[in-house]
Coordinates of C-alpha atoms and ligand atoms in Angstrom, one line a residue:
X1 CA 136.8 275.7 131.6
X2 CA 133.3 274.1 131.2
X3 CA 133.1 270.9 130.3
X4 CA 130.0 268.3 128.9
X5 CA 127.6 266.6 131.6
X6 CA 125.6 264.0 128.9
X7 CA 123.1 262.2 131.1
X8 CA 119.7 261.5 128.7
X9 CA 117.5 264.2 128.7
X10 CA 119.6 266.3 130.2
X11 CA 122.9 268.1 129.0
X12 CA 124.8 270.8 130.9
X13 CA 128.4 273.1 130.9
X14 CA 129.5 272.1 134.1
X15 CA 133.0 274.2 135.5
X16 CA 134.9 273.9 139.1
X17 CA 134.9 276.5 141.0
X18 CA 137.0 279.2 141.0
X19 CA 137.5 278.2 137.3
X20 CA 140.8 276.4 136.2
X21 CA 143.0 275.8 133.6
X22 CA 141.6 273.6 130.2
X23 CA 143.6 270.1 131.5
X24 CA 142.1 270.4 135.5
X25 CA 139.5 268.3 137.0
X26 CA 136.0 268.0 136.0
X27 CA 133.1 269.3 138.1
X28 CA 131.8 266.1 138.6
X29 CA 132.7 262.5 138.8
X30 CA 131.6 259.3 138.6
X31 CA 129.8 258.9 141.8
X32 CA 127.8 262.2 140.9
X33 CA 126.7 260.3 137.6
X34 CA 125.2 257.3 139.1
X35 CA 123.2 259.4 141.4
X36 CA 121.8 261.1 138.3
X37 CA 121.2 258.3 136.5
X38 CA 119.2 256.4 139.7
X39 CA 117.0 260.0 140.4
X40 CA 116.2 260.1 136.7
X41 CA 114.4 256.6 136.5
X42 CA 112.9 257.6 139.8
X43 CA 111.9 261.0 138.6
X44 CA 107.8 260.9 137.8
X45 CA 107.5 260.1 141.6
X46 CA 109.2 262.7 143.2
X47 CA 108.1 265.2 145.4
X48 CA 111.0 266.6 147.4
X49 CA 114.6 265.9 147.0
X50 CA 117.3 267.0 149.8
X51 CA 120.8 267.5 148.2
X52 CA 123.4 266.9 150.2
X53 CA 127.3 267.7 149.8
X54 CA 126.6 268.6 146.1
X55 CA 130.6 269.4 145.8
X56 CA 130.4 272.0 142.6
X57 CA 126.6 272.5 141.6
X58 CA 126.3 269.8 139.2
X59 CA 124.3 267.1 140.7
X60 CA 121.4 270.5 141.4
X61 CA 122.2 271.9 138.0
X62 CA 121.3 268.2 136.1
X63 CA 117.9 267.8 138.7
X64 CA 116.4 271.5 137.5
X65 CA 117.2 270.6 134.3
X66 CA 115.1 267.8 134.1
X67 CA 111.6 267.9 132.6
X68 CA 110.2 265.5 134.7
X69 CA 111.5 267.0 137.8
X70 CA 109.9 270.5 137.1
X71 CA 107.2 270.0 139.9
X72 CA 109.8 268.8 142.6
X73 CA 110.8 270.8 145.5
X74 CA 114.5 270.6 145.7
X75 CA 116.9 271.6 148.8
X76 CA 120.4 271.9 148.8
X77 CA 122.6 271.9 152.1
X78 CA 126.4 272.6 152.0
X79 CA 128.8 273.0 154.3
X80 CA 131.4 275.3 151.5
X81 CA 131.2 278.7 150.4
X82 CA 133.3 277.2 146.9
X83 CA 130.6 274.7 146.1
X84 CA 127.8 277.7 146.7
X85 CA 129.5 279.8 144.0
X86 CA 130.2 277.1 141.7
X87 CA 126.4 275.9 142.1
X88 CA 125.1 280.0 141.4
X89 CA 127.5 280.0 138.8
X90 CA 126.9 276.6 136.9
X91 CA 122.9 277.6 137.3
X92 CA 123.5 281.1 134.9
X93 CA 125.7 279.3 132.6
X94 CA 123.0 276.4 131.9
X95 CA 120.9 279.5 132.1
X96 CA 118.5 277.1 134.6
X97 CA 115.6 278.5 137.0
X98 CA 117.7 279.2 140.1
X99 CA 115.0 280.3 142.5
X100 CA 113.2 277.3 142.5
X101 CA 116.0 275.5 144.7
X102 CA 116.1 275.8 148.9
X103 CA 119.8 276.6 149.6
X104 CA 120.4 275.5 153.3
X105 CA 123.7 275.6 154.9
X106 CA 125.4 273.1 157.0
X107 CA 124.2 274.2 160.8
X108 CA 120.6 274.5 159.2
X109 CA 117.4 271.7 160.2
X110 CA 117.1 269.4 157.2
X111 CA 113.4 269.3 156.0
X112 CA 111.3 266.1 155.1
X113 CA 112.2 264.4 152.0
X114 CA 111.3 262.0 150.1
X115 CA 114.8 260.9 148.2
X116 CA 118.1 262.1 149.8
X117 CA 120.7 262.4 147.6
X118 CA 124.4 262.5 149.0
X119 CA 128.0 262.6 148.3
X120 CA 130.1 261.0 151.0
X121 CA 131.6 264.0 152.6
X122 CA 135.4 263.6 153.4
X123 CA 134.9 263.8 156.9
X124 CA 133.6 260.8 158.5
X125 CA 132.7 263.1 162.3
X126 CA 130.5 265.5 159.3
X127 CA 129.1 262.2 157.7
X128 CA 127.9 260.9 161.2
X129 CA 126.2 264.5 162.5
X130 CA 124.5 264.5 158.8
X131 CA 123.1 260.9 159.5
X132 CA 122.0 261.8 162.7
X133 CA 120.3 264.9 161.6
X134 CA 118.8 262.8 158.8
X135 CA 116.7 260.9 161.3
X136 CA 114.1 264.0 161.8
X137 CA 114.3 264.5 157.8
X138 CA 113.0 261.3 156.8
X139 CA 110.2 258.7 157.7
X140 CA 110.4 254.6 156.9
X141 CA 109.1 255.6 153.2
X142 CA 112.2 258.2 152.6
X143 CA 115.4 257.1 151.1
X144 CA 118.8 257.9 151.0
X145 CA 121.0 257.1 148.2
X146 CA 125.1 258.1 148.9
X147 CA 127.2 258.2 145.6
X148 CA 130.9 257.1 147.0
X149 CA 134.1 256.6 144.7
X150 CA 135.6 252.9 145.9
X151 CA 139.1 254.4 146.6
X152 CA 138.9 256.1 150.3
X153 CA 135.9 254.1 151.3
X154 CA 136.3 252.4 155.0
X155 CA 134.3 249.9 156.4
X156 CA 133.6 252.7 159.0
X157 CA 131.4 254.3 156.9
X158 CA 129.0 251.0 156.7
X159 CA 129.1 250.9 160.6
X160 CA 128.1 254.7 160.5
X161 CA 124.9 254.2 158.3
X162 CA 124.2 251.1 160.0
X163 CA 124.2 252.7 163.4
X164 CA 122.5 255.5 162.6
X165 CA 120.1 254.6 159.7
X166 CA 119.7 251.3 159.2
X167 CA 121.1 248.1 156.8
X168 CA 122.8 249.4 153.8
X169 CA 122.4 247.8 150.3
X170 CA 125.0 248.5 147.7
X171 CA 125.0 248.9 144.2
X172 CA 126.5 247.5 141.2
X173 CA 130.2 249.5 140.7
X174 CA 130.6 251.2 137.7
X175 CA 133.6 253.5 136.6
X176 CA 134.8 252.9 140.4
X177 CA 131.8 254.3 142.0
X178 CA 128.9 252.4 143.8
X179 CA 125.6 253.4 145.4
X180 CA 124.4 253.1 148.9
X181 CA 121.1 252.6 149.7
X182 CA 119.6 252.8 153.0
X183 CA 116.1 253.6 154.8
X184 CA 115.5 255.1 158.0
X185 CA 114.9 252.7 160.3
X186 CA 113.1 253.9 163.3
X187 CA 116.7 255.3 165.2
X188 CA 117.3 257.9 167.9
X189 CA 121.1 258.8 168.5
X190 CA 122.4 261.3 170.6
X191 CA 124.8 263.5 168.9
X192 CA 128.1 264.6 170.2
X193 CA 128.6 267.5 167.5
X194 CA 129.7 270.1 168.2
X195 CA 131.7 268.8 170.9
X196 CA 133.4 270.6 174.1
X197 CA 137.0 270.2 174.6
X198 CA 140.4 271.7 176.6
X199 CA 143.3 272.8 175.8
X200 CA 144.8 273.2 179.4
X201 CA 148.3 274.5 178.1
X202 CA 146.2 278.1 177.2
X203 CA 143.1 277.7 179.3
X204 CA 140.8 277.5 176.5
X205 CA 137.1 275.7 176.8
X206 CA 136.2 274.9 173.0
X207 CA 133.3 274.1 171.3
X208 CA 133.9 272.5 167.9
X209 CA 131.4 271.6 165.2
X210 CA 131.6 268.3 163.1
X211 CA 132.9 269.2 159.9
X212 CA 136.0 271.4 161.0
X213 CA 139.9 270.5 160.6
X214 CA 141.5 268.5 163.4
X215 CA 137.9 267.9 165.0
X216 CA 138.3 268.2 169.2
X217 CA 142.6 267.8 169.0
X218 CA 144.7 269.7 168.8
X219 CA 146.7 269.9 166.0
X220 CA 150.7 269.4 166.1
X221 CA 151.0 272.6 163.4
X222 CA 148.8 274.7 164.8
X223 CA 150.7 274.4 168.3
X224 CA 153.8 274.9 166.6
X225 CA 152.4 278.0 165.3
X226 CA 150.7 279.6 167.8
X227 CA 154.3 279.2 169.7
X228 CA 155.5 281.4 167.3
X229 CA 153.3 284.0 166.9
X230 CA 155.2 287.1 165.2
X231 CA 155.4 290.3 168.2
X232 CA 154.6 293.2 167.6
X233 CA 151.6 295.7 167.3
X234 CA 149.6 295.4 164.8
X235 CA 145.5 296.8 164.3
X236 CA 144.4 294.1 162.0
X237 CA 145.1 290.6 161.9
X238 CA 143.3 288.1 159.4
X239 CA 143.5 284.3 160.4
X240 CA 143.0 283.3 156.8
X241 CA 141.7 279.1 156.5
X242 CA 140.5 279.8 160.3
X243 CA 139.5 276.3 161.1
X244 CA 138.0 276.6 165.0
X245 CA 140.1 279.5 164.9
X246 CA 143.1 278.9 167.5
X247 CA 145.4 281.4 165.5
X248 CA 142.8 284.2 166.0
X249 CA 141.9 283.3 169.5
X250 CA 145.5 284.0 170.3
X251 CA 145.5 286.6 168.6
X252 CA 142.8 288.5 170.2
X253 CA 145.3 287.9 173.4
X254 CA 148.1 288.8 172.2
X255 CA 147.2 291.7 170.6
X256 CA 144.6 293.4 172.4
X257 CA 144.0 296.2 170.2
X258 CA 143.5 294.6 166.6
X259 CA 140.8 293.2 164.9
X260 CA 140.6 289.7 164.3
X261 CA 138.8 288.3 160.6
X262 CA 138.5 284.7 160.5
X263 CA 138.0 283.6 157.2
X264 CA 137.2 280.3 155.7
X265 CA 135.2 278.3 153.5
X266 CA 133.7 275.9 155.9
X267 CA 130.5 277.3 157.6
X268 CA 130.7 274.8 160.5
X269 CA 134.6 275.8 160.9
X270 CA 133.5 279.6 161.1
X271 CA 130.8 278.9 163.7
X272 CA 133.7 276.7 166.1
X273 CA 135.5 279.9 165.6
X274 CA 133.1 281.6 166.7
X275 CA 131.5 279.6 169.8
X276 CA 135.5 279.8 170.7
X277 CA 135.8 283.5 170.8
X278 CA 132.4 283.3 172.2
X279 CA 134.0 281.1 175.5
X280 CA 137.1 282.7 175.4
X281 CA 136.9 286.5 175.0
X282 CA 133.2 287.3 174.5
X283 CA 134.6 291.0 175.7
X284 CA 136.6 290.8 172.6
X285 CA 133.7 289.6 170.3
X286 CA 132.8 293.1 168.8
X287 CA 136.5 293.4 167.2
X288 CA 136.2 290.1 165.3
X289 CA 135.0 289.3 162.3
X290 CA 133.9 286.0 160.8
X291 CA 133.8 285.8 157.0
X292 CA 132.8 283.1 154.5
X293 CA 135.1 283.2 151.2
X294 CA 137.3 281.8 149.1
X295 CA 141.0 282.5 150.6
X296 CA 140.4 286.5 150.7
X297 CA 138.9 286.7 147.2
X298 CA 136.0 289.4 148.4
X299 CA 138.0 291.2 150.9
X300 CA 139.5 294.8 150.6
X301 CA 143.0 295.2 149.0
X302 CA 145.7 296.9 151.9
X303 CA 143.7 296.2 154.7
X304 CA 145.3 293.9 157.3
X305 CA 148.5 294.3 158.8
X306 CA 149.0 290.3 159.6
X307 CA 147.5 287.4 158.1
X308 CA 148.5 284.2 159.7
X309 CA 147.6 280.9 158.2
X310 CA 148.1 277.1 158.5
X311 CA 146.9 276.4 154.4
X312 CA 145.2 273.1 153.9
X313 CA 146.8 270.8 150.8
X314 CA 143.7 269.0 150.2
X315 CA 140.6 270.6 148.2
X316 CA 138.1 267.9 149.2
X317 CA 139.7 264.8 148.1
X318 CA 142.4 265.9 145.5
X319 CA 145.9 266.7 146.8
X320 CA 146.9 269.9 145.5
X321 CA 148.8 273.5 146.5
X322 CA 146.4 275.5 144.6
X323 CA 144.6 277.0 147.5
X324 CA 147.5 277.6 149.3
X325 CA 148.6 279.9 146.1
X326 CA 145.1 281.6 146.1
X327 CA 145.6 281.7 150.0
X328 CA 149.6 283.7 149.4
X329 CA 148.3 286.1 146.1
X330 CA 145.2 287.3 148.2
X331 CA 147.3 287.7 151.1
X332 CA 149.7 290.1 149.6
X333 CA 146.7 292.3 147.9
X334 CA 144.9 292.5 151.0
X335 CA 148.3 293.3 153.0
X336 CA 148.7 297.0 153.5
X337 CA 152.8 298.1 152.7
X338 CA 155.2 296.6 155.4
X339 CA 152.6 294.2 156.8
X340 CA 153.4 290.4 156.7
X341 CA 152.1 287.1 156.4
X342 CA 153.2 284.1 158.3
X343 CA 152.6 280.8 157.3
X344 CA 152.9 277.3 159.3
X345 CA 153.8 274.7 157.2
X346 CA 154.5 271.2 156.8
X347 CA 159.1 271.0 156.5
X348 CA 158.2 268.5 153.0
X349 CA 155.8 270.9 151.5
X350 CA 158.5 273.5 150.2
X351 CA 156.1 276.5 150.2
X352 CA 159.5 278.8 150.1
X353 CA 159.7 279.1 146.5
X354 CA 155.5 280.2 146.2
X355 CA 155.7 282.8 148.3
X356 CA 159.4 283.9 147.2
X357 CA 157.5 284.3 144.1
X358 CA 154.9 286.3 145.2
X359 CA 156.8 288.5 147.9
X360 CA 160.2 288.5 146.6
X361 CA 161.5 286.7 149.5
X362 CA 161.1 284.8 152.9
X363 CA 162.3 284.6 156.6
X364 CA 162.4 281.3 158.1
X365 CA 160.6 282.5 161.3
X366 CA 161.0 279.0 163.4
X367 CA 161.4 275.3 162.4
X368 CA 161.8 272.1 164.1
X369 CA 161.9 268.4 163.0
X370 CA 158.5 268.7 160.8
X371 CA 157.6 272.3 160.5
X372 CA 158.6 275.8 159.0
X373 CA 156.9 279.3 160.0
X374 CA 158.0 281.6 157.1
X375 CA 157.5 284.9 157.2
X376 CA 157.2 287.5 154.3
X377 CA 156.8 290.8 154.1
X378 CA 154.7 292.9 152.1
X379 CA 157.1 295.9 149.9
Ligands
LIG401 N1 143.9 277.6 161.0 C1 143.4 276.4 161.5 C2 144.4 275.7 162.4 O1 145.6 276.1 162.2 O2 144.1 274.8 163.2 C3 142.9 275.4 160.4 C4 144.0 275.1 159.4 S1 143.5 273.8 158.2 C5 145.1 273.1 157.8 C6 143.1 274.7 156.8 C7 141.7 275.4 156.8 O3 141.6 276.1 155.5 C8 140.5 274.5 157.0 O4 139.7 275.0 158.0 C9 139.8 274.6 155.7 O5 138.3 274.6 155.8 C10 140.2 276.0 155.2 N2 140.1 276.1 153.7 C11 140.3 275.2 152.7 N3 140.1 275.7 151.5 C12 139.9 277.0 151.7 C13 139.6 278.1 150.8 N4 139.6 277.9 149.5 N5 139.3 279.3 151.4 C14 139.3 279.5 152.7 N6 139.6 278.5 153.6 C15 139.8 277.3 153.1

């Protein structure tokens, strides 16, 4: 469902990514707006705008739609394979000039610019290694403006611009969303990202990059899970919302003669996947796969014999089991007959009566005091 952007000159249909239902969210909100409003009274002196975090397209859609902005180089950096589709497909349905934006991606150098633009990412590791990348993209003329909703803002994000940047100026709120303003104040920080850690219980020397899930710990799920790892032989295994991609990693151990896909739609958590295999099992490197998507939407129908996954309840800030329904329908397409999924999840989440709905039925694989591995089987 597209809905109305109205920000003088500009006008734009603006739709989430995949598409949803007519009473969903919008594809923007209110800290997007104030960003557009404070680039458009800029506009006349522009010459290069980095866009950073731009969650569905819409802040990239309303600068290329600008007449003043024509001239303007602008680049856009994400860290999401959703947000890349919903940018390409907000572009053709404003029918804008798509070639005239730079599309970076997350473990890309930032180039110079003279205005960043940025939405707070969730992750405050991902907003620190952005802020210290930011140093070699702009000079003491350059600066950044970050659109932040007031709910979920911590001090720590002050202390993070502060430390990295320099003083931060706020501005007024409006429709619970302020402005941050900073300048680039001369700073040099060593960056910890990606970041080496152990896990002594299975050996493993990992090598995670800012913006993955559970960043350097190990998380009490996936432990649970990879305890419980179904037995059995199977040739292709798909570690669907791979993360740093513990599940597959196991996998490639466990069973020695499958192929291991790691899918997910965080670039940086496909790379930590991969420098993991990479320290692990580099001998097993030429049956894995790493593959950014949307749950398995571009993958092959009956063509994996386990997918094992740990679905995320969040889509960026908004609590919600949609993905994890995308994640179960794409898992029994892409599930040849007789081939199962397992799923790791939290005991209050009651998952059981998704995927009875999409496989018929479930097995309650393992549980203890806070999780639930169900299994289902593909008929
Ligand atoms: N499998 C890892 C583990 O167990 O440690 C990570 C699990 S984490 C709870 C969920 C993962 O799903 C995250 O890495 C997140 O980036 C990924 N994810 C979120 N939405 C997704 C989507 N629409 N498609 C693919 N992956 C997604």
């Amino acid at each position: 469902m597209h809905q109305q952007l109205i920000i003088a000159p500009v006008e734009l249909n603006l739709a989430r990514y995949p598409k949803q239902s007519a009473d969903e969210l919008r594809a923007w909100n209110a800290a997007d707006e104030l960003l557009l409003e404070y680039a458009f009274e800029l506009s006349t002196n522009l010459q290069h705008i980095l866009l950073l975090n731009d969650e569905f397209g819409g802040l990239a859609c309303a600068l290329l739609a600008h007449p003043n902005l024509r001239h303007c180089q602008i680049t856009w950096l994400s860290d999401s394979f959703i947000a890349q589709q919903a940018l390409a497909q907000n572009i053709q349905a404003n029918q804008l000039n798509g070639e005239s934006i730079n599309i970076i991606s997350s473990i890309d150098v930032m180039p110079q610019a003279d205005l960043v633009l940025m939405r707070l990412p969730k992750s405050l590791n991902y907003l620190e290694h952005q802020l210290i990348a930011l140093q070699n993209a702009m000079d003491n003329a350059s600066l950044l403006v970050c659109g932040v909703m007031l709910k979920g803002l911590p001090k720590s994000v002050f202390n993070l611009f502060e430390k990295h940047l320099g003083e931060v100026n706020t501005s007024l709120a409006k429709k619970k969303a302020r402005l941050l303003f900073s300048h680039y104040q001369g700073k040099c920080s060593a960056s910890r990202y990606p970041k080496a850690w152990t896990i002594e219980e299975y050996q493993w020397q990992l090598n995670d990059h800012a913006n993955v899930f559970c960043f350097a710990k190990f998380d009490i799920g996936t432990r649970f899970m990879l305890k419980h790892l179904p037995r059995g032989e199977f040739a292709s295994v798909v570690d669907l919302g791979c993360g740093n991609g513990l599940l597959g990693l196991r996998a490639l151990e466990l069973y020695p003669e499958a192929s291991v896909t790691f899918a997910d739609e965080s670039l940086m958590a496909l790379a930590s996947a991969k420098n993991n295999v990479q320290l692990n099992h580099p001998e097993a490197l030429n049956r894995c796969e790493f593959i950014h998507d949307n749950a398995l939407e571009h993958q092959a129908d009956n063509s994996a014999d386990l997918v094992l996954c740990n679905p995320p309840f969040h889509q960026q800030n908004t609590i919600s089991t949609h993905i994890a329904r995308q994640m179960f329908r794409d898992a029994k397409r892409c599930l040849r007959s007789n081939g199962m999924l397992a799923v790791v999840a939290n005991r209050h989440l009651s998952y059981q009566a998704l995927l009875k709905s999409y496989f018929g039925g479930y097995k309650l694989l393992a549980s203890n005091n806070k999780f639930v591995i169900l299994g289902c089987t593909k008929r």
